[in-house]
CSV table of C-alpha atoms in Angstrom, one decimal:
chain,number,residue,atom,x,y,z
U,288,SER,CA,59.1,9.9,32.0
U,289,THR,CA,62.4,11.8,32.7
U,290,SER,CA,64.9,13.1,30.5
U,291,LEU,CA,68.4,14.9,31.0
U,292,THR,CA,70.2,16.3,28.3
U,293,THR,CA,73.6,18.2,27.9
U,294,ARG,CA,75.5,19.3,24.9
U,295,HIS,CA,78.8,21.0,24.2
U,296,SER,CA,80.6,22.0,21.2
U,297,THR,CA,83.4,24.2,20.2
U,298,SER,CA,85.0,25.1,16.6
U,299,PHE,CA,88.3,26.0,15.1
U,300,ASP,CA,88.6,27.3,11.8
U,301,ILE,CA,92.4,27.7,10.2
U,302,ARG,CA,93.0,29.7,7.2
U,303,LEU,CA,95.6,28.3,5.0
U,304,GLY,CA,96.3,30.8,2.3
U,305,LYS,CA,93.7,32.9,0.5
U,306,LYS,CA,92.1,29.9,-1.0
U,307,PHE,CA,91.9,27.2,1.8
U,308,THR,CA,89.9,26.9,5.2
U,309,LEU,CA,90.2,24.0,7.6
U,310,ASN,CA,87.4,23.5,9.7
U,311,LEU,CA,87.6,21.4,13.1
U,312,PRO,CA,84.4,21.4,15.1
U,313,VAL,CA,84.2,19.1,18.1
U,314,SER,CA,81.0,18.2,19.9
U,315,LEU,CA,79.6,16.0,22.9
U,316,GLN,CA,76.1,14.9,23.6
U,317,ALA,CA,74.9,13.0,26.8
U,318,ASP,CA,71.5,12.1,27.5
U,319,TYR,CA,69.6,10.2,30.4
U,320,HIS,CA,66.0,9.0,29.9
U,321,PHE,CA,63.6,7.1,32.1
U,322,VAL,CA,60.3,6.0,30.9
U,323,GLU,CA,57.4,3.9,32.2
U,324,THR,CA,54.0,2.9,30.7
U,325,ILE,CA,51.2,1.1,31.9
U,326,ARG,CA,48.2,0.2,29.7
U,327,THR,CA,44.9,-0.7,31.5
U,328,PRO,CA,43.2,-3.2,31.7
U,329,ASP,CA,45.6,-5.8,30.4
U,330,ASP,CA,48.3,-4.3,32.6
U,331,ASP,CA,50.9,-4.3,29.9
U,332,ARG,CA,53.8,-2.5,31.3
U,333,ASN,CA,57.1,-0.8,30.0
U,334,ARG,CA,60.0,0.4,32.3
U,335,LEU,CA,63.2,1.3,31.2
U,336,ASP,CA,66.1,3.7,31.8
U,337,GLY,CA,69.4,4.2,30.4
U,338,TRP,CA,71.9,6.7,28.5
U,339,THR,CA,73.2,7.9,25.4
U,340,LEU,CA,76.7,9.3,24.8
U,341,ILE,CA,77.7,10.8,21.5
U,342,PRO,CA,81.1,12.2,20.9
U,343,SER,CA,81.6,13.7,17.4
U,344,PHE,CA,84.7,15.3,15.5
U,345,ASN,CA,83.7,16.8,12.2
U,346,PRO,CA,86.8,18.0,10.1
U,347,GLY,CA,86.0,19.8,7.0
U,348,PHE,CA,88.0,21.3,4.1
U,349,GLU,CA,86.9,24.3,2.1
U,350,TRP,CA,88.5,25.8,-1.4
U,351,GLN,CA,87.5,29.0,-3.1
U,352,SER,CA,88.9,30.1,-6.4
U,353,SER,CA,90.6,33.4,-6.6
U,354,ASN,CA,87.9,34.8,-8.7
U,355,ARG,CA,85.4,33.4,-6.1
U,356,ARG,CA,83.4,31.8,-8.7
U,357,PHE,CA,84.0,28.1,-7.9
U,358,TYR,CA,83.7,26.9,-4.4
U,359,ALA,CA,84.1,23.2,-3.2
U,360,GLY,CA,83.8,22.0,0.4
U,361,VAL,CA,84.3,18.6,1.8
U,362,ALA,CA,83.7,17.3,5.3
U,363,VAL,CA,84.2,13.8,7.0
U,364,PRO,CA,82.1,13.7,10.3
U,365,VAL,CA,83.0,11.0,12.6
U,366,SER,CA,80.8,10.1,15.5
U,367,LEU,CA,81.0,7.3,18.1
U,368,ARG,CA,77.6,6.5,19.4
U,369,MET,CA,77.2,4.7,22.7
U,370,LEU,CA,73.8,3.7,23.9
U,371,ASP,CA,73.3,1.8,27.3
U,372,TYR,CA,69.8,0.6,28.2
U,373,GLY,CA,70.5,-2.2,30.8
U,374,GLU,CA,70.4,-5.4,28.9
U,375,THR,CA,70.4,-3.7,25.4
U,376,GLY,CA,73.2,-1.4,24.3
U,377,LEU,CA,75.0,0.0,21.0
U,378,THR,CA,78.6,1.0,20.6
U,379,LYS,CA,79.3,2.0,16.9
U,380,LEU,CA,81.7,4.4,14.9
U,381,TYR,CA,79.8,6.3,12.0
U,382,LEU,CA,81.5,8.1,9.1
U,383,ASN,CA,79.2,10.6,7.4
U,384,PRO,CA,81.1,12.1,4.3
U,385,ASN,CA,79.6,14.9,2.3
U,386,LEU,CA,80.6,17.1,-0.5
U,387,SER,CA,79.2,20.5,-1.9
U,388,LEU,CA,80.2,22.4,-5.0
U,389,SER,CA,79.0,25.5,-6.6
U,390,TYR,CA,79.8,27.6,-9.6
U,391,THR,CA,78.8,31.3,-10.3
U,392,PHE,CA,78.5,31.8,-14.1
U,393,SER,CA,77.7,35.3,-13.8
U,394,ALA,CA,76.2,37.9,-11.4
U,395,ASN,CA,72.8,36.4,-12.9
U,396,SER,CA,73.3,32.5,-12.7
U,397,LYS,CA,74.7,30.1,-10.2
U,398,LEU,CA,74.7,26.2,-10.0
U,399,SER,CA,75.1,24.3,-6.9
U,400,ALA,CA,75.3,20.6,-5.9
U,401,SER,CA,75.8,18.5,-3.0
U,402,THR,CA,75.9,14.8,-1.7
U,403,GLY,CA,76.3,13.3,1.5
U,404,LEU,CA,75.9,10.1,3.6
U,405,SER,CA,74.2,10.1,7.1
U,406,HIS,CA,73.4,7.6,9.8
U,407,GLY,CA,71.0,7.5,12.5
U,408,THR,CA,70.4,5.4,15.5
U,409,GLY,CA,67.2,4.9,17.4
U,410,ASP,CA,66.7,5.3,21.2
U,411,MET,CA,65.0,3.9,24.2
U,412,LEU,CA,61.5,4.1,22.5
U,413,ASP,CA,62.7,1.1,20.3
U,414,LEU,CA,62.7,-1.1,23.2
U,415,LEU,CA,59.2,-0.6,24.6
U,416,THR,CA,57.8,-3.9,23.4
U,417,ALA,CA,54.7,-4.0,25.5
U,418,PRO,CA,51.6,-2.5,23.8
U,419,MET,CA,51.1,1.1,24.3
U,420,GLN,CA,47.8,2.9,23.6
U,421,THR,CA,48.5,6.2,21.8
U,422,ASP,CA,44.8,7.0,21.2
U,423,TYR,CA,41.2,5.6,21.5
U,424,ARG,CA,41.6,3.3,18.6
U,425,THR,CA,45.5,3.2,18.2
U,426,THR,CA,48.1,0.9,19.9
U,427,ARG,CA,51.7,0.4,19.1
U,428,ALA,CA,54.6,-1.8,20.0
U,429,ALA,CA,58.2,-1.3,19.3
U,430,SER,CA,60.7,-3.7,17.6
U,431,GLY,CA,63.0,-4.5,21.0
U,432,ILE,CA,66.2,-3.6,18.9
U,433,ILE,CA,67.9,-0.4,18.7
U,434,GLY,CA,67.0,0.8,15.1
U,435,GLU,CA,69.8,1.9,12.9
U,436,SER,CA,69.4,3.8,9.4
U,437,ARG,CA,71.7,5.0,6.8
U,438,ASN,CA,70.7,7.8,4.1
U,439,TRP,CA,72.4,8.9,1.1
U,440,ASN,CA,71.0,12.3,-0.5
U,441,SER,CA,72.2,14.3,-3.6
U,442,SER,CA,70.8,17.7,-5.0
U,443,ILE,CA,71.6,19.7,-7.9
U,444,ASP,CA,70.3,23.5,-8.3
U,445,TRP,CA,70.6,26.0,-10.9
U,446,LYS,CA,69.2,29.5,-10.6
U,447,TRP,CA,68.8,32.4,-13.1
U,448,GLN,CA,67.7,35.9,-12.7
U,449,VAL,CA,67.5,39.1,-14.5
U,450,PRO,CA,67.5,41.9,-12.2
U,451,PHE,CA,66.5,44.8,-14.6
U,452,SER,CA,63.7,42.7,-16.2
U,453,TYR,CA,62.6,41.6,-12.7
U,454,PHE,CA,62.6,37.9,-13.7
U,455,THR,CA,63.8,34.7,-11.9
U,456,PHE,CA,64.0,31.2,-12.8
U,457,GLY,CA,65.1,28.1,-10.9
U,458,ILE,CA,65.2,24.3,-11.5
U,459,GLY,CA,66.6,21.5,-9.4
U,460,ALA,CA,66.7,17.8,-8.9
U,461,ASN,CA,67.0,15.6,-5.8
U,462,HIS,CA,67.6,11.9,-5.2
U,463,SER,CA,67.7,10.1,-2.0
U,464,GLU,CA,68.2,6.4,-0.8
U,465,GLY,CA,67.6,4.9,2.6
U,466,LYS,CA,67.9,1.7,4.5
U,467,ARG,CA,66.7,0.9,8.1
U,468,ASN,CA,67.1,-2.2,9.9
U,469,THR,CA,63.4,-2.6,11.1
U,470,LEU,CA,60.1,-2.4,9.1
U,471,HIS,CA,57.0,-0.5,10.2
U,472,SER,CA,53.8,-3.0,10.1
U,473,GLN,CA,50.2,-2.0,10.6
U,474,SER,CA,47.3,-4.3,11.4
U,475,ILE,CA,43.5,-3.1,10.9
U,476,ASP,CA,40.5,-4.6,12.6
U,477,GLY,CA,37.5,-2.5,11.9
U,478,VAL,CA,38.5,1.1,13.0
U,479,ASP,CA,41.2,-0.1,15.4
U,480,VAL,CA,44.8,0.0,14.0
U,481,SER,CA,47.9,-1.7,15.7
U,482,THR,CA,51.3,-1.0,14.7
U,483,GLN,CA,54.6,-2.6,15.4
U,484,SER,CA,58.1,-3.2,14.0
U,485,LEU,CA,59.3,-6.1,12.0
U,486,LEU,CA,63.1,-7.2,12.6
U,487,ARG,CA,63.7,-7.1,8.8
U,488,ASP,CA,66.0,-4.6,6.7
U,489,THR,CA,64.0,-2.2,4.4
U,490,TYR,CA,64.8,0.4,1.9
U,491,THR,CA,63.4,3.7,0.4
U,492,ARG,CA,64.2,5.7,-2.7
U,493,ARG,CA,62.9,8.9,-3.8
U,494,THR,CA,63.6,11.1,-6.8
U,495,SER,CA,62.1,14.6,-7.4
U,496,PHE,CA,62.3,17.6,-9.9
U,497,ASN,CA,61.2,21.2,-9.2
U,498,LEU,CA,61.2,24.4,-10.9
U,499,SER,CA,59.9,27.9,-10.0
U,500,SER,CA,59.8,31.3,-11.9
U,501,THR,CA,58.7,34.9,-10.9
U,502,LYS,CA,58.0,37.9,-13.0
U,503,SER,CA,57.3,41.4,-11.9
U,504,ILE,CA,55.9,44.1,-14.0
U,505,PRO,CA,56.6,47.6,-12.2
U,506,ALA,CA,54.4,49.5,-14.6
U,507,LEU,CA,51.4,47.7,-13.5
U,508,PHE,CA,52.6,46.9,-9.9
U,509,ALA,CA,52.0,43.3,-10.5
U,510,LYS,CA,53.9,40.2,-9.8
U,511,PHE,CA,53.4,36.5,-11.0
U,512,GLY,CA,54.9,33.2,-9.9
U,513,ILE,CA,54.6,29.7,-10.7
U,514,GLN,CA,56.1,26.6,-9.2
U,515,GLY,CA,56.1,23.0,-9.9
U,516,SER,CA,57.4,19.6,-8.8
U,517,TYR,CA,57.3,16.0,-9.8
U,518,SER,CA,58.5,13.0,-7.7
U,519,PHE,CA,58.4,9.3,-7.9
U,520,SER,CA,59.5,6.9,-5.0
U,521,ASP,CA,59.5,3.2,-4.1
U,522,SER,CA,59.6,1.5,-0.7
U,523,GLU,CA,58.3,-1.2,1.4
U,524,GLN,CA,55.3,-1.3,3.8
U,525,ALA,CA,53.9,-4.3,5.9
U,526,VAL,CA,50.3,-5.5,6.9
U,527,GLY,CA,50.7,-8.0,9.9
U,528,SER,CA,53.7,-10.1,8.5
U,529,GLU,CA,53.2,-9.6,4.8
U,530,VAL,CA,55.7,-7.1,3.2
U,531,ILE,CA,54.5,-5.2,0.2
U,532,ALA,CA,56.4,-3.2,-2.1
U,533,THR,CA,54.7,0.0,-3.2
U,534,ASP,CA,55.3,2.7,-6.0
U,535,ASN,CA,54.3,6.3,-5.5
U,536,ARG,CA,54.0,9.0,-8.1
U,537,SER,CA,53.1,12.6,-7.5
U,538,TYR,CA,53.1,16.2,-9.0
U,539,SER,CA,52.0,19.5,-7.8
U,540,LEU,CA,51.4,22.8,-9.7
U,541,GLN,CA,51.1,26.3,-8.0
U,542,GLY,CA,50.5,29.7,-9.4
U,543,ASN,CA,50.2,32.9,-7.6
U,544,LEU,CA,49.6,36.6,-8.4
U,545,SER,CA,49.3,40.3,-6.9
U,546,VAL,CA,48.3,43.3,-8.9
U,547,THR,CA,47.5,46.7,-7.9
U,548,PRO,CA,45.5,48.0,-10.8
U,549,LEU,CA,44.5,51.1,-9.0
U,550,GLN,CA,46.0,53.1,-6.3
U,551,TRP,CA,43.3,52.2,-3.7
U,552,LEU,CA,42.9,48.5,-4.8
U,553,GLU,CA,45.1,45.5,-4.2
U,554,LEU,CA,44.3,42.0,-5.6
U,555,SER,CA,46.0,38.7,-4.7
U,556,TYR,CA,45.1,35.0,-5.7
U,557,HIS,CA,47.0,31.7,-5.0
U,558,ILE,CA,46.0,28.3,-6.7
U,559,ASN,CA,47.5,25.0,-5.8
U,560,TYR,CA,46.7,21.6,-7.8
U,561,GLY,CA,48.2,18.2,-6.5
U,562,TRP,CA,47.9,14.8,-8.0
U,563,SER,CA,49.2,11.4,-6.4
U,564,ARG,CA,49.2,7.7,-7.1
U,565,SER,CA,50.1,4.9,-5.2
U,566,ALA,CA,50.5,1.3,-6.5
U,567,TYR,CA,51.3,-2.0,-5.1
U,568,GLY,CA,50.6,-5.3,-6.9
U,569,ASP,CA,47.8,-4.9,-9.2
U,570,THR,CA,46.1,-1.9,-7.1
U,571,ARG,CA,46.2,1.7,-8.2
U,572,ASN,CA,44.9,4.4,-6.1
U,573,THR,CA,44.9,7.9,-7.4
U,574,THR,CA,44.0,11.1,-5.5
U,575,THR,CA,43.7,14.9,-6.4
U,576,SER,CA,43.6,18.1,-4.3
U,577,LEU,CA,42.8,21.7,-5.4
U,578,SER,CA,42.9,24.7,-3.3
U,579,HIS,CA,42.3,28.4,-4.1
U,580,ASN,CA,42.6,31.5,-2.1
U,581,GLY,CA,42.4,35.3,-2.7
U,582,GLY,CA,42.3,38.5,-1.2
U,583,VAL,CA,40.9,42.0,-1.8
U,584,HIS,CA,42.4,45.3,-0.2
U,585,LEU,CA,40.6,48.5,-0.6
U,586,PHE,CA,41.9,52.1,0.7
U,587,PRO,CA,39.0,54.4,0.2
U,588,VAL,CA,41.1,57.2,1.9
U,589,PRO,CA,44.3,56.6,3.1
U,590,GLN,CA,43.7,55.9,6.9
U,591,LEU,CA,41.1,53.0,6.2
U,592,ASP,CA,42.0,49.6,5.2
U,593,LEU,CA,39.2,47.3,4.1
U,594,SER,CA,40.1,43.7,3.3
U,595,ALA,CA,38.4,40.3,2.5
U,596,SER,CA,39.9,36.8,1.9
U,597,TYR,CA,38.4,33.5,0.6
U,598,ASP,CA,40.0,29.9,1.0
U,599,TYR,CA,38.7,26.8,-0.7
U,600,VAL,CA,40.2,23.2,-0.4
U,601,ARG,CA,38.8,20.3,-2.5
U,602,ARG,CA,40.4,17.1,-1.6
U,603,GLN,CA,39.6,13.6,-3.3
U,604,LEU,CA,39.1,10.8,-0.8
U,605,THR,CA,38.1,7.9,-3.0
U,606,ALA,CA,37.6,7.5,-6.5
U,607,ASP,CA,33.9,9.4,-6.5
U,608,ARG,CA,34.1,11.0,-3.0
U,609,TYR,CA,35.5,14.4,-2.2
U,610,LYS,CA,36.0,16.6,1.0
U,611,HIS,CA,35.3,20.2,0.8
U,612,MET,CA,36.2,23.2,2.9
U,613,SER,CA,35.5,26.9,2.8
U,614,LEU,CA,36.5,29.8,5.1
U,615,PHE,CA,36.0,33.5,4.6
U,616,ASN,CA,37.5,36.4,6.5
U,617,ALA,CA,37.1,40.1,6.6
U,618,SER,CA,38.8,43.1,8.4
U,619,ALA,CA,38.5,46.8,8.6
U,620,GLN,CA,41.1,49.2,9.9
U,621,TYR,CA,41.4,52.9,10.5
U,622,LYS,CA,44.6,54.6,11.5
U,623,PHE,CA,44.6,58.0,13.7
U,624,LYS,CA,47.5,60.0,14.4
U,625,ARG,CA,48.4,57.9,17.7
U,626,ALA,CA,46.0,55.0,17.5
U,627,VAL,CA,44.6,52.2,15.4
U,628,LEU,CA,41.4,50.9,15.4
U,629,ARG,CA,40.9,47.3,13.8
U,630,LEU,CA,37.7,45.0,13.3
U,631,GLU,CA,38.7,41.5,12.4
U,632,LEU,CA,35.8,39.0,11.3
U,633,ASP,CA,37.1,35.6,11.1
U,634,ASN,CA,35.5,32.4,9.9
U,635,LEU,CA,32.2,34.0,8.9
U,636,LEU,CA,30.9,30.6,7.5
U,637,ASN,CA,31.3,29.3,11.0
U,638,LEU,CA,33.2,26.1,9.9
U,639,ARG,CA,33.9,24.3,13.2
U,640,SER,CA,36.1,21.4,11.9
U,641,TYR,CA,37.6,19.6,9.0
U,642,ALA,CA,38.0,16.1,9.2
U,643,TYR,CA,38.4,12.8,7.0
U,644,THR,CA,39.8,9.3,7.0
U,645,LEU,CA,41.6,7.6,4.1
U,646,PHE,CA,42.3,3.8,3.5
U,647,ASP,CA,44.4,2.9,0.6
U,648,GLY,CA,44.3,-0.9,1.2
U,649,ILE,CA,47.6,-0.8,3.0
U,650,ASN,CA,47.4,2.1,5.5
U,651,THR,CA,44.7,4.2,7.4
U,652,TYR,CA,45.3,7.9,7.7
U,653,SER,CA,42.9,10.0,9.9
U,654,TYR,CA,42.8,13.8,9.8
U,655,ASP,CA,41.0,16.0,12.3
U,656,TYR,CA,41.5,19.7,12.2
U,657,SER,CA,39.4,21.8,15.0
U,658,LEU,CA,38.8,25.2,13.8
U,659,CYS,CA,37.8,28.3,15.9
U,660,GLY,CA,34.1,29.2,15.0
U,661,ARG,CA,32.9,32.6,13.8
U,662,THR,CA,34.8,35.3,15.7
U,663,ALA,CA,34.7,39.2,15.8
U,664,LEU,CA,37.6,40.9,17.4
U,665,LEU,CA,37.9,44.7,17.9
U,666,LYS,CA,41.3,46.0,18.8
U,667,LEU,CA,42.5,49.5,19.6
U,668,THR,CA,46.1,50.3,19.7
U,669,PHE,CA,47.9,53.3,20.8
U,670,SER,CA,51.5,54.5,20.2
U,671,LEU,CA,52.8,56.8,23.0
């Protein structure tokens, strides 16, 4: 494969009084691509070349109140996408309007909101219709037409903080909808997986909520934090030529703390719990995950730092099957006047890999993480 890309842009900002600003950015993107694939022993071949030219004009308008509490920004980016790949091409004008608002109630509280529409187009990879081997068990083929997508996204966030109480709180929501002219399809034969794209309009919708809060207690040299999120979505998937509507729900809870109960001792801890459910037809699949990690720092003397950390992960694969992983690290560091001597002991439990495969009735997901085994590293650093 060969690729050549060039991008150029410029921007003008015009002040219209004390409250208004007009933004006039202009950009140009040009790409040339050539790709050839050969899949043996079937001699499946793809050979294509072509170019893409995208000139864009992104006018925007900003307004800010005299007391600087209220801000509004409106933009209407316009882009002309011209794609030419031999017998297949696309020339189309896209409008991507967006709006952003914010209001500062006080020095401690602020509300922000935004909404916008965006468009996307595929590239030459959408035209590689001959099968390609992406790994030992997986093949894929494209749709043969240039993909087009449209996405609308809106969000709102509120943040509140009390500096003298060392307390912060935030809550937000997000909603997105997307549409695409092709649908990803997967076929499974034993452990072999093949994917292709169906020439069919498809959609996705997702709504999520999140909150977070932190609290510091200077007298105890402690900081606590909690985060939570919940989301639900629906979309379409395909197995072979059969289209399946799916519904997903998930939530997660996270907590963390760090505390220094003694001048020579620091403790930290983090926990993360997640739950997810996917549903299609009369089938329901629910999985959970739980992870912990913590650390201890000891300072027997000011120059010496001793530390140890532990990570534990428990992930549910099926209704009665779980995957576990544990990592343990330690280190010792001593500071001289102009030098630092540090000993690092990583992966003391000598875990070499973390791999598992999930099949939810529609899709197969394989994960394989290779880890560096038990390692000892001694470092000496000098400062001149």
